[in-house]
mmCIF file of C-alpha atoms in Angstrom:
data_model
loop_
_atom_site.group_PDB
_atom_site.id
_atom_site.type_symbol
_atom_site.label_atom_id
_atom_site.label_comp_id
_atom_site.label_asym_id
_atom_site.label_seq_id
_atom_site.Cartn_x
_atom_site.Cartn_y
_atom_site.Cartn_z
ATOM 1 C CA VAL Z 1 -9.416 7.546 2.186
ATOM 2 C CA ALA Z 2 -12.043 5.147 3.238
ATOM 3 C CA GLU Z 3 -13.172 4.300 -0.199
ATOM 4 C CA HIS Z 4 -9.523 3.883 -1.355
ATOM 5 C CA SER Z 5 -8.766 1.679 1.592
ATOM 6 C CA VAL Z 6 -11.763 -0.531 0.864
ATOM 7 C CA ILE Z 7 -10.660 -0.957 -2.747
ATOM 8 C CA VAL Z 8 -7.037 -1.644 -1.807
ATOM 9 C CA SER Z 9 -8.312 -4.517 0.525
ATOM 10 C CA HIS Z 10 -10.306 -6.129 -2.333
ATOM 11 C CA VAL Z 11 -7.495 -5.865 -4.816
ATOM 12 C CA CYS Z 12 -4.474 -6.930 -2.712
ATOM 13 C CA PRO Z 13 -4.030 -10.735 -2.016
ATOM 14 C CA PRO Z 14 -6.560 -12.016 0.308
ATOM 15 C CA GLU Z 15 -4.162 -12.948 3.029
ATOM 16 C CA TYR Z 16 -3.432 -9.202 3.450
ATOM 17 C CA ALA Z 17 -6.779 -7.729 3.030
ATOM 18 C CA LEU Z 18 -6.824 -6.543 6.481
ATOM 19 C CA GLU Z 19 -3.493 -4.652 6.042
ATOM 20 C CA GLY Z 20 -4.791 -3.357 2.887
ATOM 21 C CA LEU Z 21 -7.891 -1.921 4.473
ATOM 22 C CA LEU Z 22 -5.922 -0.270 7.353
ATOM 23 C CA HIS Z 23 -2.756 0.850 5.335
ATOM 24 C CA ASP Z 24 -3.902 4.407 5.514
ATOM 25 C CA ALA Z 25 -5.418 4.123 9.014
ATOM 26 C CA ALA Z 26 -3.008 6.885 10.488
ATOM 27 C CA GLU Z 27 -4.536 9.332 8.116
ATOM 28 C CA TYR Z 28 -7.280 9.228 10.662
ATOM 29 C CA VAL Z 29 -5.150 10.982 13.109
ATOM 30 C CA PHE Z 30 -3.054 12.997 10.587
ATOM 31 C CA GLY Z 31 -5.507 13.831 7.844
ATOM 32 C CA ASP Z 32 -5.058 13.004 4.275
ATOM 33 C CA MET Z 33 -2.009 14.527 2.432
ATOM 34 C CA CYS Z 34 -0.967 13.843 -1.091
ATOM 35 C CA ASN Z 35 2.020 11.697 -1.695
ATOM 36 C CA PRO Z 36 4.178 14.364 -3.340
ATOM 37 C CA LEU Z 37 4.004 16.496 -0.232
ATOM 38 C CA LYS Z 38 4.660 13.581 2.166
ATOM 39 C CA SER Z 39 7.777 12.668 0.092
ATOM 40 C CA MET Z 40 9.153 15.988 0.520
ATOM 41 C CA SER Z 41 12.452 16.263 2.648
ATOM 42 C CA ILE Z 42 10.951 19.045 4.783
ATOM 43 C CA MET Z 43 8.233 16.428 5.726
ATOM 44 C CA ALA Z 44 10.729 14.003 7.500
ATOM 45 C CA GLU Z 45 9.400 14.748 11.031
ATOM 46 C CA TYR Z 46 5.679 14.359 9.826
ATOM 47 C CA ARG Z 47 6.702 11.074 7.975
ATOM 48 C CA ALA Z 48 8.402 9.809 11.251
ATOM 49 C CA LEU Z 49 5.413 10.560 13.341
ATOM 50 C CA TYR Z 50 3.215 9.110 10.817
ATOM 51 C CA ASP Z 51 5.079 5.934 10.506
ATOM 52 C CA LYS Z 52 4.977 5.482 14.322
ATOM 53 C CA MET Z 53 1.239 5.837 14.482
ATOM 54 C CA GLU Z 54 0.805 3.396 11.616
ATOM 55 C CA CYS Z 55 3.124 0.923 13.391
ATOM 56 C CA ALA Z 56 1.068 1.342 16.537
ATOM 57 C CA ILE Z 57 -2.196 0.609 14.715
ATOM 58 C CA PHE Z 58 -0.868 -2.476 12.936
ATOM 59 C CA LYS Z 59 0.509 -3.811 16.259
ATOM 60 C CA GLN Z 60 -2.747 -3.185 17.850
ATOM 61 C CA PHE Z 61 -4.471 -5.374 15.407
ATOM 62 C CA ASN Z 62 -1.651 -7.863 15.207
ATOM 63 C CA LEU Z 63 -0.916 -7.060 11.458
ATOM 64 C CA ILE Z 64 2.179 -7.391 9.518
ATOM 65 C CA TRP Z 65 4.279 -4.285 9.843
ATOM 66 C CA PRO Z 66 5.682 -2.810 7.709
ATOM 67 C CA TYR Z 67 2.995 -3.935 5.612
ATOM 68 C CA PRO Z 68 3.669 -6.309 2.792
ATOM 69 C CA ALA Z 69 5.026 -5.055 -0.394
ATOM 70 C CA ASP Z 70 2.046 -6.570 -2.248
ATOM 71 C CA VAL Z 71 -0.227 -4.131 -0.211
ATOM 72 C CA LYS Z 72 2.157 -1.196 -1.109
ATOM 73 C CA LEU Z 73 2.061 -2.133 -4.703
ATOM 74 C CA VAL Z 74 -1.572 -2.107 -4.970
ATOM 75 C CA ASP Z 75 -1.876 1.148 -3.141
ATOM 76 C CA ARG Z 76 0.725 2.916 -5.252
ATOM 77 C CA ARG Z 77 -0.978 1.537 -8.485
ATOM 78 C CA LEU Z 78 -4.476 2.743 -7.244
ATOM 79 C CA TYR Z 79 -3.009 6.107 -6.179
ATOM 80 C CA VAL Z 80 -1.731 6.445 -9.778
ATOM 81 C CA THR Z 81 -5.102 5.304 -11.314
ATOM 82 C CA GLU Z 82 -6.897 7.772 -9.099
ATOM 83 C CA VAL Z 83 -4.660 10.622 -10.267
ATOM 84 C CA HIS Z 84 -5.153 9.544 -13.809
ATOM 85 C CA LYS Z 85 -8.672 9.323 -13.651
ATOM 86 C CA MET Z 86 -9.341 12.503 -11.675
ATOM 87 C CA ILE Z 87 -6.771 15.105 -12.543
ATOM 88 C CA PRO Z 88 -6.524 16.327 -16.189
ATOM 89 C CA ALA Z 89 -2.840 15.658 -17.471
ATOM 90 C CA GLU Z 90 -2.385 19.352 -18.174
ATOM 91 C CA LYS Z 91 -3.108 20.326 -14.395
ATOM 92 C CA LEU Z 92 -0.489 17.697 -13.112
ATOM 93 C CA ASN Z 93 2.565 19.151 -11.447
ATOM 94 C CA PRO Z 94 5.616 17.617 -13.307
ATOM 95 C CA LEU Z 95 7.497 17.416 -10.004
ATOM 96 C CA TRP Z 96 5.163 14.609 -9.119
ATOM 97 C CA LYS Z 97 6.756 12.398 -11.617
ATOM 98 C CA ILE Z 98 3.742 9.952 -11.791
ATOM 99 C CA ASN Z 99 4.233 6.942 -14.200
ATOM 100 C CA PHE Z 100 0.819 6.186 -15.645
ATOM 101 C CA ASP Z 101 1.936 2.967 -17.068
ATOM 102 C CA HIS Z 102 1.302 1.586 -13.642
ATOM 103 C CA ALA Z 103 -2.373 2.522 -13.558
ATOM 104 C CA TYR Z 104 -5.152 0.024 -13.403
ATOM 105 C CA ASP Z 105 -6.955 0.627 -16.654
ATOM 106 C CA TYR Z 106 -10.011 -1.128 -15.555
ATOM 107 C CA PHE Z 107 -11.037 0.985 -12.531
ATOM 108 C CA ASP Z 108 -13.959 3.118 -12.327
ATOM 109 C CA PHE Z 109 -14.064 4.746 -8.999
ATOM 110 C CA PRO Z 110 -17.571 4.661 -7.238
ATOM 111 C CA ASN Z 111 -17.155 7.889 -5.435
ATOM 112 C CA TRP Z 112 -19.264 6.810 -2.473
ATOM 113 C CA PRO Z 113 -20.753 9.678 -0.366
ATOM 114 C CA ARG Z 114 -18.863 9.988 3.004
ATOM 115 C CA ARG Z 115 -21.508 7.991 4.940
ATOM 116 C CA VAL Z 116 -21.582 5.106 2.449
ATOM 117 C CA ALA Z 117 -17.642 4.912 2.420
ATOM 118 C CA LYS Z 118 -17.626 4.995 6.295
ATOM 119 C CA LYS Z 119 -20.221 2.180 6.352
ATOM 120 C CA LYS Z 120 -18.450 0.104 3.735
ATOM 121 C CA PHE Z 121 -15.140 0.451 5.404
ATOM 122 C CA LEU Z 122 -16.525 -0.613 8.832
ATOM 123 C CA ASP Z 123 -18.490 -3.556 7.321
ATOM 124 C CA ARG Z 124 -15.274 -4.674 5.634
ATOM 125 C CA PHE Z 125 -13.160 -4.351 8.737
ATOM 126 C CA TYR Z 126 -15.653 -6.420 10.863
ATOM 127 C CA ASP Z 127 -15.853 -8.961 8.181
ATOM 128 C CA LEU Z 128 -12.144 -9.402 7.809
ATOM 129 C CA ASN Z 129 -11.335 -9.212 11.542
ATOM 130 C CA ASN Z 130 -14.180 -11.800 12.368
ATOM 131 C CA LYS Z 131 -12.946 -14.257 9.465
ATOM 132 C CA ARG Z 132 -9.220 -13.625 11.000
ATOM 133 C CA ASN Z 133 -10.498 -14.352 14.565
ATOM 134 C CA GLU Z 134 -12.332 -17.461 13.331
ATOM 135 C CA ARG Z 135 -9.190 -18.864 11.870
ATOM 136 C CA GLN Z 136 -7.033 -18.147 14.942
ATOM 137 C CA LYS Z 137 -9.543 -20.040 17.085
ATOM 138 C CA LYS Z 138 -9.013 -23.301 14.876
#
């Protein structure tokens, strides 16, 4: 999740980089769950709690909520790309209905070890947050 979030923050428009970095922050509390499961109707209560947590995190950092469509688009395209690159087509569940036309062809994922991903996430957070604070002082 940390690696994915760092990449989203670099790919989305620069003005939404912090939203891109924190777009999955609620997964820190709830854990990572694949999108096909999250979208099932039996997960409605989970989704409602997840959305409340995500909203609270975004409010805490004074970010745009719900996060901009540009961030959602990058997140979705990166997710499709990850599935495309990491799971053989014959092992995909047809119920997932993933359109690989939306994959980023040029991405190779670094597959950072956890400690590296955590450090890169935190470094990116502090960098973006400090830049935002400097802009707000002006």
